[in-house]
Amino acid sequence: MTHETYLATRRFPALDGVRAIAAVLVVLFHFGGAAWVRANGWIGVHVFFVLSGFLITTLALREEDRSGRVSLKNFYLRRAFRILPVYYVVLGIFVVVEFGRGELRSSGLLGALPWFATFLNEFHVVGVFGVAWTLGVEQKFYLVWPLLAFGIAGLGLAKRFGLALGLVIALVALVPVLPYSGAYASIVIGCAVAIALHHRKSFAVLKPFTHPVAGIVVAAMIVVVQVFFSDITAAIHDDGGVALGTTYAVLVALLLPSLVAGGPLSRVLALKPLRFIGERSYSLYLIQSIAGWTLAGLVPPLGQPRTLTALGVTAVALLMADLLYRWVELPMIGLGRRVTAKKPEPAEEAREPVPA
């Protein structure tokens, strides 16, 4: 792949496949019991973080090339229409279900609502809707990163990349004090690779990673870290897994050049079933606990963690996610595009990579 070809590529379908695998691994980890402990779904969410940083920064850089600047107002509006509707719908479902079960207060959800409603989730994690901590992280990233990287005039490749690198170092150093700062570091690592790929000279540095073989090698390394995370951290005395977690995010970022360039791995990840799941991965991730409760209510034996339960929850969650995707996500994304469009041009969004 040449730099010109990369800049001309407006959609990265393989990334939907990556989302699909990451989302399903999270569900398997949560509901599969001992058989799926090594899936380490908790670290798999860092795949979503890296992808978010990469895609959001890529969109902004390309908008800057087209228009000369990034409209922060339009950026925030698009993110709001993309993220908030489904999130609040699912939060509302949790409230209704817990109220119906008589457990709204005892579950801790009632007390957590002010935190959840304002995306301060990671500072008040409770078991009910606990996965929402990642949304708190992402929303703060969406708020701050565009201001730093695109709200300051005159930032070129070197300064933007230096900003990203400096933030990663600072965020990793803050993990002992602010545990969730490592999640922010993963997002900024995605931002850094987007900046590097966008500019010709730094693209040339990463070009070896666009080769299909490089992609397969990096993917294999990711799998090894994913499966043997605890063993590796123990062997290298990486207390808390900070160093290995950061390495994992870097590997995911280094996988991206080969996925956007194409090749056998990209074609597998772009298969329709994986893309179908990947497009619904946001809702799938949010609704998984409701799906688990529903399945357990319909088939009580599947209330116990095991592989069959995890597969059943994945299927039920995907059905629910499909409804949310069709009835909430797509209409709200479309409304956001109409609100931010200077004039009705449906083709404009088609020229952008798939949104995070």
Coordinates of C-alpha atoms in Angstrom, one line a residue:
M1 CA 0.0 0.0 0.0
T2 CA 1.2 3.5 -0.9
H3 CA 0.6 6.6 1.2
E4 CA -1.7 7.9 -1.6
T5 CA -3.7 4.7 -1.5
Y6 CA -4.1 4.9 2.2
L7 CA -5.3 8.5 2.1
A8 CA -7.8 7.5 -0.6
T9 CA -9.2 4.6 1.4
R10 CA -12.4 5.8 3.0
R11 CA -13.6 2.7 4.8
F12 CA -11.7 0.1 6.8
P13 CA -14.1 -2.9 6.9
A14 CA -11.5 -5.2 8.7
L15 CA -11.8 -3.0 11.8
D16 CA -15.4 -4.1 12.1
G17 CA -14.1 -7.6 12.4
V18 CA -11.7 -6.6 15.1
R19 CA -14.5 -5.0 17.0
A20 CA -16.6 -8.1 16.7
I21 CA -13.9 -10.4 18.1
A22 CA -13.1 -8.0 21.0
A23 CA -16.8 -7.6 21.9
V24 CA -17.5 -11.4 21.8
L25 CA -14.4 -12.1 23.9
V26 CA -15.7 -9.7 26.6
V27 CA -19.0 -11.6 26.7
L28 CA -17.3 -15.0 26.8
F29 CA -15.0 -13.8 29.5
H30 CA -17.9 -12.5 31.6
F31 CA -20.3 -15.5 31.1
G32 CA -18.1 -18.4 30.1
G33 CA -16.8 -19.3 33.6
A34 CA -13.4 -21.0 34.2
A35 CA -13.1 -22.2 30.6
W36 CA -12.8 -18.7 29.4
V37 CA -10.6 -17.1 32.1
R38 CA -7.7 -16.9 29.7
A39 CA -9.8 -14.9 27.2
N40 CA -9.0 -11.9 29.4
G41 CA -11.9 -9.9 28.1
W42 CA -11.0 -7.1 30.5
I43 CA -7.9 -6.3 28.5
G44 CA -9.7 -6.8 25.2
V45 CA -11.5 -3.5 25.8
H46 CA -8.2 -1.8 25.1
V47 CA -8.7 -2.9 21.5
F48 CA -11.8 -0.6 21.4
F49 CA -9.7 2.2 23.0
V50 CA -7.0 1.9 20.4
L51 CA -9.5 1.8 17.6
S52 CA -11.3 4.9 18.9
G53 CA -8.1 6.9 19.1
F54 CA -7.1 5.8 15.6
L55 CA -10.4 6.4 13.9
I56 CA -11.3 9.7 15.6
T57 CA -7.9 11.2 14.9
T58 CA -7.9 9.9 11.3
L59 CA -11.3 11.5 10.7
A60 CA -10.1 14.8 12.2
L61 CA -6.9 14.8 10.1
R62 CA -8.8 14.2 6.9
E63 CA -11.3 16.9 7.7
E64 CA -8.4 19.2 8.3
D65 CA -6.9 18.4 4.9
R66 CA -10.3 19.0 3.2
S67 CA -11.4 22.1 5.0
G68 CA -8.3 23.6 6.5
R69 CA -9.5 23.1 10.0
V70 CA -11.5 20.8 12.3
S71 CA -14.9 22.0 13.4
L72 CA -14.9 21.1 17.0
K73 CA -18.6 22.0 17.3
N74 CA -19.5 19.5 14.6
F75 CA -17.2 16.9 16.1
Y76 CA -18.8 17.1 19.5
L77 CA -22.3 17.0 18.0
R78 CA -21.5 13.9 15.9
R79 CA -20.0 12.2 19.0
A80 CA -23.1 13.1 21.1
F81 CA -25.5 11.7 18.5
R82 CA -23.3 8.6 18.1
I83 CA -22.7 7.7 21.8
L84 CA -25.4 9.3 24.0
P85 CA -28.7 7.9 22.7
V86 CA -27.9 4.2 22.9
Y87 CA -26.1 4.7 26.2
Y88 CA -29.0 6.4 27.9
V89 CA -31.5 4.0 26.4
V90 CA -29.6 1.0 27.9
L91 CA -29.1 2.8 31.2
G92 CA -32.8 3.4 31.3
I93 CA -33.4 -0.3 30.6
F94 CA -31.2 -1.2 33.6
V95 CA -33.1 1.2 35.8
V96 CA -36.4 -0.3 34.8
V97 CA -35.3 -3.9 35.2
E98 CA -33.7 -3.3 38.6
F99 CA -36.8 -1.4 39.7
G100 CA -39.0 -4.3 38.6
R101 CA -36.8 -6.7 40.5
G102 CA -37.0 -4.5 43.6
E103 CA -33.2 -4.2 43.6
L104 CA -32.7 -0.6 42.3
R105 CA -31.3 0.6 45.6
S106 CA -29.7 -2.6 46.9
S107 CA -27.8 -3.2 43.7
G108 CA -26.1 0.2 44.0
L109 CA -27.5 1.4 40.7
L110 CA -29.6 4.2 42.3
G111 CA -26.7 5.7 44.1
A112 CA -24.5 5.3 41.0
L113 CA -27.0 7.1 38.6
P114 CA -25.5 10.6 39.1
W115 CA -22.1 9.2 38.2
F116 CA -23.4 7.2 35.3
A117 CA -25.5 10.1 33.9
T118 CA -22.5 12.4 33.8
F119 CA -20.0 9.8 32.5
L120 CA -17.9 9.7 35.7
N121 CA -18.5 5.9 35.7
E122 CA -14.9 4.9 36.3
F123 CA -14.9 6.7 39.6
H124 CA -18.0 4.8 40.9
V125 CA -18.0 1.3 39.4
V126 CA -20.8 -1.0 40.6
G127 CA -21.6 -4.5 39.4
V128 CA -24.8 -3.5 37.7
F129 CA -23.8 -1.9 34.3
G130 CA -20.2 -2.1 35.4
V131 CA -19.0 -2.3 31.9
A132 CA -20.0 1.4 31.5
W133 CA -16.7 2.5 33.0
T134 CA -15.2 2.4 29.5
L135 CA -17.8 5.0 28.3
G136 CA -16.6 7.4 31.0
V137 CA -13.1 7.1 29.8
E138 CA -14.1 7.5 26.1
Q139 CA -16.2 10.5 26.7
K140 CA -13.5 12.4 28.5
F141 CA -11.1 11.5 25.7
Y142 CA -13.6 12.9 23.1
L143 CA -13.8 16.1 25.1
V144 CA -10.1 16.7 25.7
W145 CA -8.1 15.3 22.8
P146 CA -9.6 17.3 19.9
L147 CA -9.0 20.5 21.9
L148 CA -5.4 19.6 22.5
A149 CA -4.6 18.2 19.0
F150 CA -6.8 20.3 16.8
G151 CA -7.9 23.3 18.8
I152 CA -4.4 24.8 18.9
A153 CA -3.4 26.3 15.5
G154 CA -0.1 25.4 13.9
L155 CA 0.4 21.9 15.2
G156 CA 2.2 19.8 12.6
L157 CA 3.3 16.2 12.5
A158 CA 6.2 16.5 14.9
K159 CA 4.2 18.5 17.5
R160 CA 1.1 16.3 17.4
F161 CA 3.1 13.1 17.5
G162 CA 5.2 14.5 20.4
L163 CA 2.0 15.5 22.2
A164 CA 0.6 12.0 21.8
L165 CA 3.9 10.4 22.9
G166 CA 4.2 12.7 25.9
L167 CA 0.6 12.0 27.0
V168 CA 1.1 8.2 26.8
I169 CA 4.2 8.5 29.0
A170 CA 2.5 10.7 31.5
L171 CA -0.7 8.6 31.6
V172 CA 1.2 5.3 32.1
A173 CA 3.3 7.0 34.9
L174 CA 0.0 8.0 36.6
V175 CA -1.5 4.5 36.7
P176 CA -0.4 3.9 40.4
V177 CA -2.3 7.0 41.4
L178 CA -5.1 7.0 38.8
P179 CA -5.6 3.3 37.7
Y180 CA -7.8 4.1 34.7
S181 CA -5.2 6.4 33.2
G182 CA -3.8 3.3 31.5
A183 CA -7.0 3.1 29.5
Y184 CA -6.5 6.7 28.3
A185 CA -3.0 5.8 27.3
S186 CA -4.3 3.0 25.0
I187 CA -6.6 5.6 23.3
V188 CA -3.7 8.0 22.7
I189 CA -1.6 5.2 21.3
G190 CA -4.3 4.8 18.7
C191 CA -4.1 8.5 18.0
A192 CA -0.3 8.4 17.6
V193 CA -0.5 5.7 14.9
A194 CA -3.2 7.7 13.1
I195 CA -0.9 10.7 13.0
A196 CA 2.0 8.7 11.8
L197 CA 0.1 7.0 9.0
H198 CA -1.4 10.3 7.8
H199 CA 2.0 11.9 7.0
R200 CA 4.2 10.7 4.2
K201 CA 7.5 10.5 6.0
S202 CA 6.2 8.7 9.1
F203 CA 4.0 6.5 6.9
A204 CA 7.2 5.2 5.3
V205 CA 8.5 4.2 8.8
L206 CA 5.4 2.2 9.4
K207 CA 5.1 0.8 5.9
P208 CA 6.7 -2.5 6.7
F209 CA 3.8 -3.2 9.0
T210 CA 1.4 -2.9 6.1
H211 CA 2.7 -6.2 4.7
P212 CA 0.3 -9.1 5.3
V213 CA 3.0 -11.3 6.9
A214 CA 3.8 -8.5 9.4
G215 CA 0.1 -8.3 10.2
I216 CA -0.1 -12.1 10.9
V217 CA 3.0 -11.9 13.1
V218 CA 1.7 -9.0 15.1
A219 CA -1.7 -10.7 15.4
A220 CA -0.1 -13.8 16.8
M221 CA 1.8 -11.7 19.4
I222 CA -1.5 -10.1 20.4
V223 CA -3.0 -13.5 20.9
V224 CA -0.1 -14.7 23.0
V225 CA -0.3 -11.7 25.3
Q226 CA -4.1 -12.0 25.5
V227 CA -4.0 -15.6 26.5
F228 CA -0.9 -15.6 28.7
F229 CA -1.2 -12.2 30.2
S230 CA -1.0 -13.3 33.9
D231 CA 1.8 -15.7 33.2
I232 CA 3.9 -13.1 31.4
T233 CA 3.3 -10.4 34.0
A234 CA 4.4 -12.8 36.8
A235 CA 7.5 -13.8 34.8
I236 CA 8.6 -10.3 34.3
H237 CA 7.5 -9.0 37.7
D238 CA 5.1 -6.5 36.1
D239 CA 2.9 -5.8 39.1
G240 CA -0.5 -4.6 37.9
G241 CA 0.4 -5.4 34.3
V242 CA 1.0 -1.8 33.4
A243 CA 4.0 -2.5 31.2
L244 CA 2.4 -5.5 29.4
G245 CA -0.9 -3.7 29.1
T246 CA 0.8 -0.8 27.4
T247 CA 2.7 -3.2 25.2
Y248 CA -0.6 -4.9 24.3
A249 CA -2.1 -1.5 23.1
V250 CA 1.1 -0.8 21.1
L251 CA 0.7 -4.2 19.4
V252 CA -2.9 -3.5 18.5
A253 CA -1.8 -0.2 17.1
L254 CA 0.9 -1.8 15.0
L255 CA -1.7 -4.3 13.6
L256 CA -3.7 -1.5 12.2
P257 CA -1.4 -0.7 9.2
S258 CA -1.8 -4.2 7.8
L259 CA -5.5 -4.2 8.4
V260 CA -6.1 -1.0 6.5
A261 CA -3.7 -2.1 3.7
G262 CA -5.6 -5.4 3.0
G263 CA -4.4 -8.9 2.7
P264 CA -5.6 -12.3 3.9
L265 CA -6.1 -11.3 7.5
S266 CA -8.0 -8.2 6.5
R267 CA -10.3 -10.2 4.2
V268 CA -11.1 -12.7 7.0
L269 CA -11.9 -9.9 9.4
A270 CA -14.1 -8.1 6.7
L271 CA -16.3 -11.2 6.2
K272 CA -20.0 -10.3 6.5
P273 CA -20.8 -12.1 9.7
L274 CA -17.9 -10.4 11.5
R275 CA -18.8 -7.0 10.1
F276 CA -22.5 -7.5 11.1
I277 CA -21.4 -8.1 14.7
G278 CA -18.8 -5.4 14.6
E279 CA -21.3 -2.8 13.5
R280 CA -23.4 -3.7 16.5
S281 CA -20.5 -4.1 18.9
Y282 CA -21.2 -0.9 20.9
S283 CA -24.8 -2.0 21.7
L284 CA -23.7 -5.6 22.2
Y285 CA -21.1 -4.5 24.8
L286 CA -23.6 -2.3 26.7
I287 CA -26.6 -4.8 26.7
Q288 CA -24.7 -8.0 27.6
S289 CA -25.9 -8.1 31.3
I290 CA -29.5 -7.6 30.3
A291 CA -29.1 -10.4 27.8
G292 CA -27.6 -12.6 30.6
W293 CA -30.5 -11.9 32.9
T294 CA -33.0 -12.6 30.1
L295 CA -31.5 -15.9 29.2
A296 CA -31.2 -17.0 32.8
G297 CA -34.9 -16.1 33.2
L298 CA -36.0 -18.1 30.2
V299 CA -33.6 -21.0 30.7
P300 CA -32.6 -21.2 34.4
P301 CA -29.8 -23.8 33.9
L302 CA -28.0 -21.1 31.7
G303 CA -27.8 -18.9 34.7
Q304 CA -24.5 -20.5 35.6
P305 CA -21.3 -19.4 34.0
R306 CA -20.1 -21.9 31.3
T307 CA -19.4 -22.0 27.6
L308 CA -23.0 -22.8 26.6
T309 CA -24.2 -19.9 28.7
A310 CA -21.7 -17.5 27.1
L311 CA -22.7 -18.5 23.6
G312 CA -26.4 -18.1 24.5
V313 CA -25.8 -14.7 26.0
T314 CA -23.9 -13.7 22.9
A315 CA -26.8 -14.7 20.7
V316 CA -29.4 -12.9 22.9
A317 CA -27.2 -9.8 23.2
L318 CA -26.7 -9.7 19.5
L319 CA -30.5 -9.8 18.9
M320 CA -31.0 -7.0 21.3
A321 CA -28.0 -5.1 19.9
D322 CA -29.5 -5.4 16.4
L323 CA -32.7 -3.8 17.5
L324 CA -30.8 -1.0 19.2
Y325 CA -28.6 -0.5 16.1
R326 CA -31.6 -0.3 13.8
W327 CA -33.9 1.7 16.0
V328 CA -31.6 4.0 17.9
E329 CA -28.0 4.0 16.6
L330 CA -28.5 4.4 12.9
P331 CA -31.4 7.0 13.2
M332 CA -29.4 9.1 15.7
I333 CA -26.2 8.9 13.7
G334 CA -28.2 10.0 10.6
L335 CA -29.7 12.9 12.6
G336 CA -26.3 13.9 13.8
R337 CA -25.0 14.0 10.2
R338 CA -27.9 16.2 9.1
V339 CA -27.5 18.5 12.0
T340 CA -23.8 19.1 11.3
A341 CA -24.0 19.1 7.5
K342 CA -23.5 22.5 5.8
K343 CA -25.9 21.2 3.1
P344 CA -27.4 17.8 2.5
E345 CA -24.6 15.7 0.9
P346 CA -25.1 12.0 1.7
A347 CA -21.9 11.2 -0.1
E348 CA -19.8 13.3 2.4
E349 CA -20.0 10.8 5.2
A350 CA -19.4 7.9 2.8
R351 CA -16.0 9.3 2.1
E352 CA -15.0 9.0 5.8
P353 CA -13.7 5.9 7.5
V354 CA -16.2 3.9 9.6
P355 CA -17.0 5.8 12.8
A356 CA -15.7 4.6 16.1

